[in-house]
Short mmCIF file of C-alpha atoms and ligand atoms in Angstrom, two decimals:
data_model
loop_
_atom_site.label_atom_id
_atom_site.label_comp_id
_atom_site.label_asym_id
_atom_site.label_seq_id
_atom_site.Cartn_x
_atom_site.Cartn_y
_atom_site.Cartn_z
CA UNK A 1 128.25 -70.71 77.15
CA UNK A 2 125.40 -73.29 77.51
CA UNK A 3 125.61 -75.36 80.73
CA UNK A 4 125.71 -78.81 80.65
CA UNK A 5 122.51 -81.03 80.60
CA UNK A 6 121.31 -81.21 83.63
CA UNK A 7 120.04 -84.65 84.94
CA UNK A 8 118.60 -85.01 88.22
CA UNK A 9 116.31 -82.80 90.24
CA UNK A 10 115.20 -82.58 93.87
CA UNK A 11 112.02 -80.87 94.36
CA UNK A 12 111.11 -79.58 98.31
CA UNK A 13 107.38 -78.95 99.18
CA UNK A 14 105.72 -76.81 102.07
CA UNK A 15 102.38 -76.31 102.58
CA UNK A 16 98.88 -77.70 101.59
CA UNK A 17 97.88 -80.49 99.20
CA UNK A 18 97.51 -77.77 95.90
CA UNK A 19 101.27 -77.36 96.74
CA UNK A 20 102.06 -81.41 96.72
CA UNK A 21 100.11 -81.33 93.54
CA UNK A 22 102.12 -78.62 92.28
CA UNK A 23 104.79 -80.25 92.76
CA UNK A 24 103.83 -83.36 91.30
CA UNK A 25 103.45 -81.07 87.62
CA UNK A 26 107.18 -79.54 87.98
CA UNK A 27 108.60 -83.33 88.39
CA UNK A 28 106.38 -84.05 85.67
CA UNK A 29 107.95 -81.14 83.56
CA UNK A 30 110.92 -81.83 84.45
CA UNK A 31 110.61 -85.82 83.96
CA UNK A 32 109.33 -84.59 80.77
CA UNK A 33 113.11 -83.51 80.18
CA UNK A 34 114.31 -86.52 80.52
CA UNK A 35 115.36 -85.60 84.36
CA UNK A 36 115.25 -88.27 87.57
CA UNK A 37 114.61 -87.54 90.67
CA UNK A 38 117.13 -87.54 93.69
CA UNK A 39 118.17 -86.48 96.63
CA UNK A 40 119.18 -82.80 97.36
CA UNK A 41 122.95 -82.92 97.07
CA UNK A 42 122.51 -85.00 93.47
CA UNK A 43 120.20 -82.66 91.95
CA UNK A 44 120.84 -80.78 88.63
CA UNK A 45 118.07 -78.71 89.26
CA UNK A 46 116.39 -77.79 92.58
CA UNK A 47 112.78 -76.52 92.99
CA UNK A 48 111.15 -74.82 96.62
CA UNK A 49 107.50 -75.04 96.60
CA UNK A 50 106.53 -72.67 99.02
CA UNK A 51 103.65 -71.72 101.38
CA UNK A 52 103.14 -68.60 103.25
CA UNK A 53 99.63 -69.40 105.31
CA UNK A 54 101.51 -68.77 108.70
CA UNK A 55 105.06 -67.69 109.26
CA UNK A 56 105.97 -70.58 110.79
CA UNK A 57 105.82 -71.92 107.27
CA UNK A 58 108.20 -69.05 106.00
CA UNK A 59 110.67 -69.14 108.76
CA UNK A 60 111.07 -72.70 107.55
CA UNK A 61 111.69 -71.89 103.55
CA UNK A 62 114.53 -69.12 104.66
CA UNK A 63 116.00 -71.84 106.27
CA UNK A 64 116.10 -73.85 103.32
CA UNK A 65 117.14 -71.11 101.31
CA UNK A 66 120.52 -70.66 103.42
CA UNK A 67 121.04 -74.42 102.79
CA UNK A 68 120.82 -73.61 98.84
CA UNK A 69 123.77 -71.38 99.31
CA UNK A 70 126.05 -73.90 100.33
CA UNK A 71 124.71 -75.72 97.27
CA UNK A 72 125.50 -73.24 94.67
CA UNK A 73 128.68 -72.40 96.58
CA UNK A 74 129.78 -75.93 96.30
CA UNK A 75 128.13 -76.16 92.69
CA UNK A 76 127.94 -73.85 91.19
CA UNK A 77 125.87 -75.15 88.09
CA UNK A 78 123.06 -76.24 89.69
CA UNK A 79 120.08 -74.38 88.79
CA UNK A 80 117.64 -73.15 91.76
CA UNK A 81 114.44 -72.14 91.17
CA UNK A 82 111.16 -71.20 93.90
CA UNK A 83 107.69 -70.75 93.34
CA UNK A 84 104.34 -71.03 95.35
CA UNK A 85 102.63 -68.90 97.59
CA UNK A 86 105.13 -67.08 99.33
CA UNK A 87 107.02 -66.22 96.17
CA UNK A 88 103.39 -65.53 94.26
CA UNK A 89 103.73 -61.67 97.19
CA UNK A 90 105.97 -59.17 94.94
CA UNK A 91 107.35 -57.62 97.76
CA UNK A 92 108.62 -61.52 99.43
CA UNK A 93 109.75 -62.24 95.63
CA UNK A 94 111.46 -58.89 95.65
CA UNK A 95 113.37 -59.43 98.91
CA UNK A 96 113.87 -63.17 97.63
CA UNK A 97 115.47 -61.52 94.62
CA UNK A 98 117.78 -58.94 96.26
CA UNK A 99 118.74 -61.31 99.50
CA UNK A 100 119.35 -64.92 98.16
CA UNK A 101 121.12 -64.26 94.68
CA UNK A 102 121.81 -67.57 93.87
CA UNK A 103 117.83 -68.46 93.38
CA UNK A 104 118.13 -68.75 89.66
CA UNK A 105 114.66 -68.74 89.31
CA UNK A 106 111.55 -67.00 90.98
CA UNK A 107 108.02 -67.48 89.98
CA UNK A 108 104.29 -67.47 91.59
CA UNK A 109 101.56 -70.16 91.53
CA UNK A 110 100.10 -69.02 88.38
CA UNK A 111 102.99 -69.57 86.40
CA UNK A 112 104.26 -73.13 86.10
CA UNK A 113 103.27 -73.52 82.51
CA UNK A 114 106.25 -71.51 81.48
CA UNK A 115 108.45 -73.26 83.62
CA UNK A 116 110.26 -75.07 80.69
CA UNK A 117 110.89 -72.17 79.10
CA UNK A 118 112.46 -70.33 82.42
CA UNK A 119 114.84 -73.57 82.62
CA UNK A 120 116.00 -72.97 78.96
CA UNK A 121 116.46 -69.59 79.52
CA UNK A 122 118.51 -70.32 82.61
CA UNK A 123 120.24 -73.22 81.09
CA UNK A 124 121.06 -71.66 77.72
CA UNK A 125 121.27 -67.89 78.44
CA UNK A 126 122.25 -67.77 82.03
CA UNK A 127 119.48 -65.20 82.56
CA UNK A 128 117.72 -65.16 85.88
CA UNK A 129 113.98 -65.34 85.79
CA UNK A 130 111.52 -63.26 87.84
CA UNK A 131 107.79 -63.68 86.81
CA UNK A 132 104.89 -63.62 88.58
CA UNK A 133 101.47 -63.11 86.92
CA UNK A 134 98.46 -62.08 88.59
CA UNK A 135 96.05 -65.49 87.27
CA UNK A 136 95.80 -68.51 85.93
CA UNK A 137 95.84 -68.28 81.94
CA UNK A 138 93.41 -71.33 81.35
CA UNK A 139 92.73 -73.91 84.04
CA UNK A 140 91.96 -76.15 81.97
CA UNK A 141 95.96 -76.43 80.58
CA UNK A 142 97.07 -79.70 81.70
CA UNK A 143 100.87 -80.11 81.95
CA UNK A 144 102.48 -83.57 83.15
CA UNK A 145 102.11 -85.23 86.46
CA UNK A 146 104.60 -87.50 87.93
CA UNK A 147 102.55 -88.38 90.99
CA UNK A 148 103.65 -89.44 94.32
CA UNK A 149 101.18 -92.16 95.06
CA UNK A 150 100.70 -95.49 92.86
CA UNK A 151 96.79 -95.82 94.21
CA UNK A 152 95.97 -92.58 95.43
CA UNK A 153 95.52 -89.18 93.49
CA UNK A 154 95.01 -85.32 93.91
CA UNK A 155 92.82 -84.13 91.16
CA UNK A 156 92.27 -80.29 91.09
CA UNK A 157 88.78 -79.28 90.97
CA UNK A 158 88.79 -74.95 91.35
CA UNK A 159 91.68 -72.88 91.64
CA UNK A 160 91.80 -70.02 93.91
CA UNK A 161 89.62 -68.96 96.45
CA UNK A 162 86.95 -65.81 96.79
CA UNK A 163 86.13 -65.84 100.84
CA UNK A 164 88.52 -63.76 102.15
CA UNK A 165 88.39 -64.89 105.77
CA UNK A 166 89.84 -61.78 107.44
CA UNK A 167 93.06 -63.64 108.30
CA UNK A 168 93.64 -65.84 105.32
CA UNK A 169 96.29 -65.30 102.39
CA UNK A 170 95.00 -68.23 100.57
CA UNK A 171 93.00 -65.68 98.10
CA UNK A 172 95.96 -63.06 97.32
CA UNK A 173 98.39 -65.52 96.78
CA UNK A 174 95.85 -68.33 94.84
CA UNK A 175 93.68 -66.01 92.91
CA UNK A 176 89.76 -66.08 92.44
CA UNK A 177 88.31 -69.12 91.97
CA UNK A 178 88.42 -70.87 88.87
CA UNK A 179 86.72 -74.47 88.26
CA UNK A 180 87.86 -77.06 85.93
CA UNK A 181 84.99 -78.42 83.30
CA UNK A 182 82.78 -81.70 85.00
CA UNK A 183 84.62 -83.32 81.25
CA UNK A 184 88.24 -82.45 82.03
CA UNK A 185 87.91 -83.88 85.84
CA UNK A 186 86.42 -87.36 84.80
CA UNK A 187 88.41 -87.42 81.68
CA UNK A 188 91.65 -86.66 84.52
CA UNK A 189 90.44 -89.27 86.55
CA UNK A 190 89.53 -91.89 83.57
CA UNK A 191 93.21 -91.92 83.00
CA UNK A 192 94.05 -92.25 86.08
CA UNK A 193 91.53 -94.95 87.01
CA UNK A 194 93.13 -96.96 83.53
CA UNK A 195 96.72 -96.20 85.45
CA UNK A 196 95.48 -98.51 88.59
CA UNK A 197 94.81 -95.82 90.65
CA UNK A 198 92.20 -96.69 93.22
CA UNK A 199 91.42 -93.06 95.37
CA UNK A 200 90.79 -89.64 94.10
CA UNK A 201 90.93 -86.95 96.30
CA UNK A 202 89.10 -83.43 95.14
CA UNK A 203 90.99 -80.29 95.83
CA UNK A 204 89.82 -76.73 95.74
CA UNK A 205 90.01 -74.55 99.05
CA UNK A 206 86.54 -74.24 99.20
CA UNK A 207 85.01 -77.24 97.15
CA UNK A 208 81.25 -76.76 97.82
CA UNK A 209 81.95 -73.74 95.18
CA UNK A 210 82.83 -74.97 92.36
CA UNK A 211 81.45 -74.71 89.56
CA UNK A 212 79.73 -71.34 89.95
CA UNK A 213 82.04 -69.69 87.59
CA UNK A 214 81.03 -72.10 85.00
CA UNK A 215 78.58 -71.53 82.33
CA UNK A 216 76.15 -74.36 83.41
CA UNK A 217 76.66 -74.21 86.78
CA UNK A 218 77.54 -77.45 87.86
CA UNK A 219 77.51 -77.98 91.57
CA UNK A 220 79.40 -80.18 93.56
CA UNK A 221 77.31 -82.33 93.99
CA UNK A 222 76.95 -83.11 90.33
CA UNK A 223 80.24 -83.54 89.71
CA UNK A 224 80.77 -86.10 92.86
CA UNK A 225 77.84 -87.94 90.89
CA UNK A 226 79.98 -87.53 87.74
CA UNK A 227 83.05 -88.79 88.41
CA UNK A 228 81.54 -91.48 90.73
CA UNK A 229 80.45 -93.25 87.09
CA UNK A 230 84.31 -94.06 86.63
CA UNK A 231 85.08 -97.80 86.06
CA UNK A 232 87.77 -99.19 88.21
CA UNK A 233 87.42 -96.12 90.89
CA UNK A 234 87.01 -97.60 94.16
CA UNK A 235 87.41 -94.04 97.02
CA UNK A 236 86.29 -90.14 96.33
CA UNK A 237 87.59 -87.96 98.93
CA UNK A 238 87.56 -83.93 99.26
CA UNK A 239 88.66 -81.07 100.50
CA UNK A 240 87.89 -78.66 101.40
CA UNK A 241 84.18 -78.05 102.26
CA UNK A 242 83.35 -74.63 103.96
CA UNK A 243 80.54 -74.82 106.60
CA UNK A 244 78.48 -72.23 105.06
CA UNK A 245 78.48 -73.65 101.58
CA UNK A 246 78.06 -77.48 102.39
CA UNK A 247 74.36 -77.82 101.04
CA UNK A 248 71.86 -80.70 101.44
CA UNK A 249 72.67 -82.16 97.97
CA UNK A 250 76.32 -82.92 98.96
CA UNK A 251 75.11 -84.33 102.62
CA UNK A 252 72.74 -86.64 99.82
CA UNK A 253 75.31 -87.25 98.09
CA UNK A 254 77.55 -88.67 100.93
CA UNK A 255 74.80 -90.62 101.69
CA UNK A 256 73.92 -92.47 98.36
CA UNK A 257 77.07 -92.65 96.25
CA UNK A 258 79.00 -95.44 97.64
CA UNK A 259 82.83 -94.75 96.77
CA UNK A 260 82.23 -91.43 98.28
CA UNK A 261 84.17 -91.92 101.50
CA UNK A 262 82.75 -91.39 104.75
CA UNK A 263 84.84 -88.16 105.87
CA UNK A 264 84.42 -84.58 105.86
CA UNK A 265 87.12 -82.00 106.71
CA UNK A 266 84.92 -78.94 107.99
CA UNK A 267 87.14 -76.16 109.49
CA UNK A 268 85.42 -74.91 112.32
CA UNK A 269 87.87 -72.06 113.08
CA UNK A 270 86.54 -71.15 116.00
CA UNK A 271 83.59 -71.89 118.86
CA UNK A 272 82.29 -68.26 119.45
CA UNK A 273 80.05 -66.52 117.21
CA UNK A 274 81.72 -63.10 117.50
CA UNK A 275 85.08 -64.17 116.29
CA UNK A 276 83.62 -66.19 113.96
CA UNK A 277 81.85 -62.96 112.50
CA UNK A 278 85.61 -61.17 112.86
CA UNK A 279 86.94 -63.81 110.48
CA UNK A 280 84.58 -63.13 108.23
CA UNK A 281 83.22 -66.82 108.08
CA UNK A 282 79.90 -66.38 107.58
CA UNK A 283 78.00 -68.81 109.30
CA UNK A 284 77.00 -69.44 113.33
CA UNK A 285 78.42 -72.11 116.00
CA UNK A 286 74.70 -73.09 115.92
CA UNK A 287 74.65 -73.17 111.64
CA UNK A 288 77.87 -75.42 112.21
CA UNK A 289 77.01 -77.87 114.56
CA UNK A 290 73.26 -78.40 112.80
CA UNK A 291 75.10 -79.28 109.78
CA UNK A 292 77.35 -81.93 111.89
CA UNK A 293 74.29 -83.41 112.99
CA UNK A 294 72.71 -83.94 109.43
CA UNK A 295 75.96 -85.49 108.44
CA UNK A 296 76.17 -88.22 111.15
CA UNK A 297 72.34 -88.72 110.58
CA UNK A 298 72.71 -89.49 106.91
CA UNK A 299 76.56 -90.94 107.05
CA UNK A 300 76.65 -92.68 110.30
CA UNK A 301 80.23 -94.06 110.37
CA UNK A 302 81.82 -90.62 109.21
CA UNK A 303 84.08 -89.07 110.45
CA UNK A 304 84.74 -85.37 110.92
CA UNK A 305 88.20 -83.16 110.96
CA UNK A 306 88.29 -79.62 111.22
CA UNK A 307 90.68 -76.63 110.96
CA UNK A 308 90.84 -74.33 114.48
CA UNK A 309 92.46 -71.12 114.55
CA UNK A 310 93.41 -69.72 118.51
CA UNK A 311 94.22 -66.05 119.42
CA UNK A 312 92.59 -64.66 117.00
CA UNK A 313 92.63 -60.97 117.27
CA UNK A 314 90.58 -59.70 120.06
CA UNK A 315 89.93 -63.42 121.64
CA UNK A 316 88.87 -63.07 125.04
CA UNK A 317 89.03 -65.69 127.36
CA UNK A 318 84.93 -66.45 127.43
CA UNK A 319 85.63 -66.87 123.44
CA UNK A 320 88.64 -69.44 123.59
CA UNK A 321 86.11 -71.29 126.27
CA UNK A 322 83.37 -71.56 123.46
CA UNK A 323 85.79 -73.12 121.22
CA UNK A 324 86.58 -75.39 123.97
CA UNK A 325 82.66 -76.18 124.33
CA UNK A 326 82.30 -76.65 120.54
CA UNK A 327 85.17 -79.11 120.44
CA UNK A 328 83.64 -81.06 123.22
CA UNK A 329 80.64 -81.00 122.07
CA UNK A 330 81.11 -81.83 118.56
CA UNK A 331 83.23 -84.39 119.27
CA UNK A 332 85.59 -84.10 115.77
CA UNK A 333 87.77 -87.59 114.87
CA UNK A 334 90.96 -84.96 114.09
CA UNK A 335 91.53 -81.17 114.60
CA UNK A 336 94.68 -79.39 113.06
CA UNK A 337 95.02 -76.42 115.58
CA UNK A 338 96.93 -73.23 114.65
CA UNK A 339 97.98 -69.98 116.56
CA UNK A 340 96.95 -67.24 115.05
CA UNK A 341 99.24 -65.74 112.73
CA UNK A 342 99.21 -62.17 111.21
CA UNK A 343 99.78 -62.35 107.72
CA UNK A 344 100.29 -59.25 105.90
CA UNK A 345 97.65 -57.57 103.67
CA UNK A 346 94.97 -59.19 105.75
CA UNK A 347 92.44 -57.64 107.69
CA UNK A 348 93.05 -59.50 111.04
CA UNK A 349 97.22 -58.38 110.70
CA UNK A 350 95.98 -54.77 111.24
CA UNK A 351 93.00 -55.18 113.80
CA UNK A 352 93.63 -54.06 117.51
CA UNK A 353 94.20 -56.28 120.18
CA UNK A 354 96.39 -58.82 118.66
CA UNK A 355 97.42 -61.62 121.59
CA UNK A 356 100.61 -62.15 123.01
CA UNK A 357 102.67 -65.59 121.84
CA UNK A 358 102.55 -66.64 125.48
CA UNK A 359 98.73 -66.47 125.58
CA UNK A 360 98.47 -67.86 121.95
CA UNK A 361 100.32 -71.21 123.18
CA UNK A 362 98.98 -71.85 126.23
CA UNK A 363 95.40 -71.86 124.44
CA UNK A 364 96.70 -74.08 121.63
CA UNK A 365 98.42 -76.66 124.63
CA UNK A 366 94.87 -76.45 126.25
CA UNK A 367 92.43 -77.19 122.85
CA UNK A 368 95.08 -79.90 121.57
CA UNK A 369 95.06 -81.88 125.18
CA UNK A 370 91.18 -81.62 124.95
CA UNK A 371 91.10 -82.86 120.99
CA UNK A 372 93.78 -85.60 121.71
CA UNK A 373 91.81 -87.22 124.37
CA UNK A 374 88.59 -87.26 122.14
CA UNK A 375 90.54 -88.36 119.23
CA UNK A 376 91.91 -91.63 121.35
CA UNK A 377 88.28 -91.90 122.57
CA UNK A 378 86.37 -92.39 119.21
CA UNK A 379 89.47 -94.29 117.90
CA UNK A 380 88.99 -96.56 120.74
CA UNK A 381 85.42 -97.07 120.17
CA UNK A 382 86.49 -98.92 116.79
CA UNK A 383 88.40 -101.65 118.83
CA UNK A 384 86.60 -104.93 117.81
CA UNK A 385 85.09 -103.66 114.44
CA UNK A 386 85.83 -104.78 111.37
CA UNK A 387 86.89 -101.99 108.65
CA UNK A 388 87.85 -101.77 104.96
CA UNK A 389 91.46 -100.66 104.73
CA UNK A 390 92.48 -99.38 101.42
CA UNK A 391 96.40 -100.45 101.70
CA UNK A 392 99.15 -98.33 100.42
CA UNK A 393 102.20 -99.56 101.53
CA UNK A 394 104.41 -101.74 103.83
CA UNK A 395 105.48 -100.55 106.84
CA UNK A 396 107.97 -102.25 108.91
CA UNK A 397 106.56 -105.72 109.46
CA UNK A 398 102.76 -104.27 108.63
CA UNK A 399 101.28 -102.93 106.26
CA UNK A 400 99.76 -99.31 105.76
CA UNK A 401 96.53 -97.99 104.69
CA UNK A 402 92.90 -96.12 105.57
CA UNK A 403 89.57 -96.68 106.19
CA UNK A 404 86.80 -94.68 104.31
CA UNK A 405 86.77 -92.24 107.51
CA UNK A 406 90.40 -91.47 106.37
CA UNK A 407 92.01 -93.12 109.84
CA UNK A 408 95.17 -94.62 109.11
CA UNK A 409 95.51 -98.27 110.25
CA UNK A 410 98.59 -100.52 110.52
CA UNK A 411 97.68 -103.98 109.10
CA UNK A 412 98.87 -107.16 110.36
CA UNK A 413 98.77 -110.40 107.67
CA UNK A 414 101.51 -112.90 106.08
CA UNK A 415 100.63 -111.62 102.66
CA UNK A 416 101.76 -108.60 100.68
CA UNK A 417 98.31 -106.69 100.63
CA UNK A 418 99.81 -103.52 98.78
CA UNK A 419 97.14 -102.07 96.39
CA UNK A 420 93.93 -104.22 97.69
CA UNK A 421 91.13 -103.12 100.36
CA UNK A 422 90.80 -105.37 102.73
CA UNK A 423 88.87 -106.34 105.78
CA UNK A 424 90.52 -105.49 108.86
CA UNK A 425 89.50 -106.64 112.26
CA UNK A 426 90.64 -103.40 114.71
CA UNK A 427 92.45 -104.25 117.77
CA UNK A 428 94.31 -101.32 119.01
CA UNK A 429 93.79 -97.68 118.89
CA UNK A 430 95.82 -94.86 119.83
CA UNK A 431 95.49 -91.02 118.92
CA UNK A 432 96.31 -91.00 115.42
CA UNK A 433 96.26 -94.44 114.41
CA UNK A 434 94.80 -98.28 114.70
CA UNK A 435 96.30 -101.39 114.34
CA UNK A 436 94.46 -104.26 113.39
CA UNK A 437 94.92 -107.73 112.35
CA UNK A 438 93.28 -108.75 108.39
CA UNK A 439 90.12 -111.10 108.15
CA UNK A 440 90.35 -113.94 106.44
N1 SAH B 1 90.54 -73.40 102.32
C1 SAH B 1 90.64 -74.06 103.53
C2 SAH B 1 91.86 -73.80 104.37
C3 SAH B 1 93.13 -73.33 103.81
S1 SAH B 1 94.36 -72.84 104.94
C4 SAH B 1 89.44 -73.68 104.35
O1 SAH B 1 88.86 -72.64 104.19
O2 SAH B 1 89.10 -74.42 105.22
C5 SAH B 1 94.34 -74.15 106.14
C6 SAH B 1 94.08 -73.69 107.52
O3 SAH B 1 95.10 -72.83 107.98
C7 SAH B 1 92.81 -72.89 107.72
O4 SAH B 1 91.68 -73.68 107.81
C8 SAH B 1 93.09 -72.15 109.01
O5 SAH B 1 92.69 -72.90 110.13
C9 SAH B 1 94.61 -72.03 109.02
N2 SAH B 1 95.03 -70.64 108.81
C10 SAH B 1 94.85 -69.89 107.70
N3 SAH B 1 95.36 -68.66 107.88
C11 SAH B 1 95.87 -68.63 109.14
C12 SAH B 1 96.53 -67.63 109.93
N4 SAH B 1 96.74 -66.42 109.46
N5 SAH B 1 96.94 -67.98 111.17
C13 SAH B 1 96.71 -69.21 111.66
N6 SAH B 1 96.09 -70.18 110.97
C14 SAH B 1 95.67 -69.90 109.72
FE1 SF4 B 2 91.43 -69.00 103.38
FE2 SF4 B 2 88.90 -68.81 104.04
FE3 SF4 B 2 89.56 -69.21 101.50
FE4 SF4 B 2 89.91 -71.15 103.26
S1 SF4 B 2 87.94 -70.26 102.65
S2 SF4 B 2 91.38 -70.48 101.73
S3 SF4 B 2 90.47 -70.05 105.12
S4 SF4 B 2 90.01 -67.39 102.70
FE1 F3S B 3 100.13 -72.69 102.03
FE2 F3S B 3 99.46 -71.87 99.66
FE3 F3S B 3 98.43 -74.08 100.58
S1 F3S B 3 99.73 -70.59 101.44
S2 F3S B 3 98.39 -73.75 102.78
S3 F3S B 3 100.55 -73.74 100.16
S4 F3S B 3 97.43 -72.61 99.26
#
């Protein structure tokens, strides 16, 4: 017996920006249905776009998943389906499969083109789906988007990932690196530019790559220059750029193309040379903190983010105090900071030495007190200057937005600013945000 039509679907997302895109092509498939989106205990149809980079992460779908028991319990109809990175392990697909039997549907990252075809077969033959394939058929497939944003965009650039930092999953779970053609990106963001969309931001997990799998070549830096030629484009971000393959044709670039914005997100990982040799990063403190300096010498508002990792297998306590050193002497705008977090199938699960949580958290207390004061120190440095604010949205009684340097500023004005850059004279700054008042 076919089920009924279903009508509404809630889609949940963990994880990275690929994943938000992701997610942003199964509402578009499933728009494509005719479907609307709502909230969780309205939906038709429920999707789990997983992540798996740390187990914190995983501890946190499991949780959902117990919530999508009561779901199918209480409905029994609606159709549940997960994907992503977690799901992309057989062995967490296979324990998905045997322990949560009302997930109707289970596939990997590769998959999504099918996914219309696992909802009929769902819908129409009450099967249960299980598929998980090992690559990408063709990146250049493009399926629907409903996006998320009305002015700002994710626009894939390379799939997948070939570094294999010793405690990443990124590469098992993503595949090896594919790039999109220079064509297909600018013809992506054309549309998108003829949509009203004012910000593209480049994703790949390792951007300064792409295009090495391609039969010209095209570097990075090329395509930055490409898809800067788009009418009606007014911001290019990216991310992410790996310290040992940022070259001097991108820091150019950064320089001379003005709708690139004035940020780079550089994971550092970690301040001592030794563990950054264990993670297999290849490239020194001293490499990394060169390259910072060519950056702010070519691009001298920009600002800088990074990526730390602490505990890292074997992390003594001279190593933690070089990635204390590096963070103070670097100065970054923004750091995410991460325990360590043995991830299965990865080198840095199985080396010796492996640091106790206690330990783990007490370092990452001790780096994030550091980066917060520096963060509210360079933020506070911008008090009295005047900065363009690309605004997104209305917040409260102000409005929302960011400068080029990607710092998010609350907007004071009597008009509705939504969807213009404007000129914003900063008068307070905290740690993660300013608040300014717009020039007339
Ligand atoms: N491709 C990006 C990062 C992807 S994962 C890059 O290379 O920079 C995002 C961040 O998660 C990484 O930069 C790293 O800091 C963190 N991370 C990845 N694996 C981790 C692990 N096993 N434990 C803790 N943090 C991890
Ligand atoms: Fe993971 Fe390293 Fe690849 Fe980033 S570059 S996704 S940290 S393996
Ligand atoms: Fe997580 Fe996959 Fe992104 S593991 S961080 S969602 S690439």
């Amino acid at each position: 017996m076919k089920q009924p039509k279903p009508l509404h679907y809630h889609i949940k997302t963990y994880g990275c920006q690929m994943n938000e895109r992701d997610s942003e092509t199964i509402a578009g498939v499933l728009a494509k249905r005719g479907m609307k989106p709502a909230s969780l205990s309205q939906a038709d149809v429920v999707f789990v776009n997983t992540c798996t980079v740390r187990d914190k992460a995983e501890q946190k779908v499991f949780g959902f998943l117990g919530r999508l028991r009561e779901l199918k319990e209480a409905n029994p109809n609606v159709v549940l389906g997960i994907c992503g990175c977690m799901t992309q392990q057989e062995a967490v697909a296979a324990k998905i499969k045997a322990r949560f039997p009302h997930m109707d549907i289970i596939i990997g990252t590769h998959n999504l083109e099918q996914l219309d075809s696992y909802l009929d077969r769902v819908l129409n033959k009450r099967q249960r789906v299980l598929e998980l394939w090992q690559q990408r058929s063709d990146a250049e497939i493009q399926l629907p988007a409903r996006r998320v944003g009305k002015y700002k965009a994710f626009v894939n650039i390379n799939y997948g990932c070939n570094n294999f930092c010793s405690y990443c999953i990124v590469p098992h779970v993503r595949g090896r690196e594919k790039s999109r053609t220079p064509q297909a990106i600018r013809e992506e963001i054309e549309v998108l530019a003829a949509e009203g969309y004012l910000e593209v931001t480049l994703l790949g997990q390792n951007v300064n790559s792409y295009g090495k799998d391609l039969p010209q070549q095209p570097d990075f830096a090329s395509l930055l220059n490409h898809v800067h030629a788009v009418d009606g484009l007014e911001r290019i971000r990216f991310m992410t750029s790996h310290p040992r393959d940022v070259n001097q044709r991108l820091v150019e670039a950064l320089a001379t193309l003005p709708k690139v914005c004035s940020h780079v997100h550089l994971p550092l990982q970690a301040g001592s040379n030794r563990i950054l040799e264990l993670m297999n990063r290849g490239y020194t403190r001293e490499h990394f903190t060169n390259l910072v300096e060519q950056l702010r010498k070519a691009v001298p508002d920009i600002a800088i983010t990074t990526d730390i990792i602490v505990g890292f297998p074997g992390e003594t306590e001279d190593d933690f105090a070089q990635t204390l050193a590096a963070v103070e002497e670097i100065r970054f705008d923004s750091a995410f900071t991460f325990m360590f977090s043995p991830r299965s199938g990865t080198p840095a699960a199985r080396m010796d030495d492996q640091l106790p949580v206690a330990e783990k958290r007490r370092r990452l207390q001790q780096l994030m007190e550091a980066q917060n004061r520096i963060s509210l120190e360079l933020n506070q440095q911008l008090v009295g200057t005047t900065q363009r604010v690309l605004v997104e949205e209305k917040a409260g009684k102000l409005f929302k937005g960011r400068t080029s340097s990607n710092k998010l500023v609350f907007v004071e004005t009597d008009q509705d600013i939504t969807g213009s850059t404007v000129r914003v004279n900063i008068t307070e700054a905290g740690t993660w945000n300013l608040t300014g008042r717009r020039e007339e």
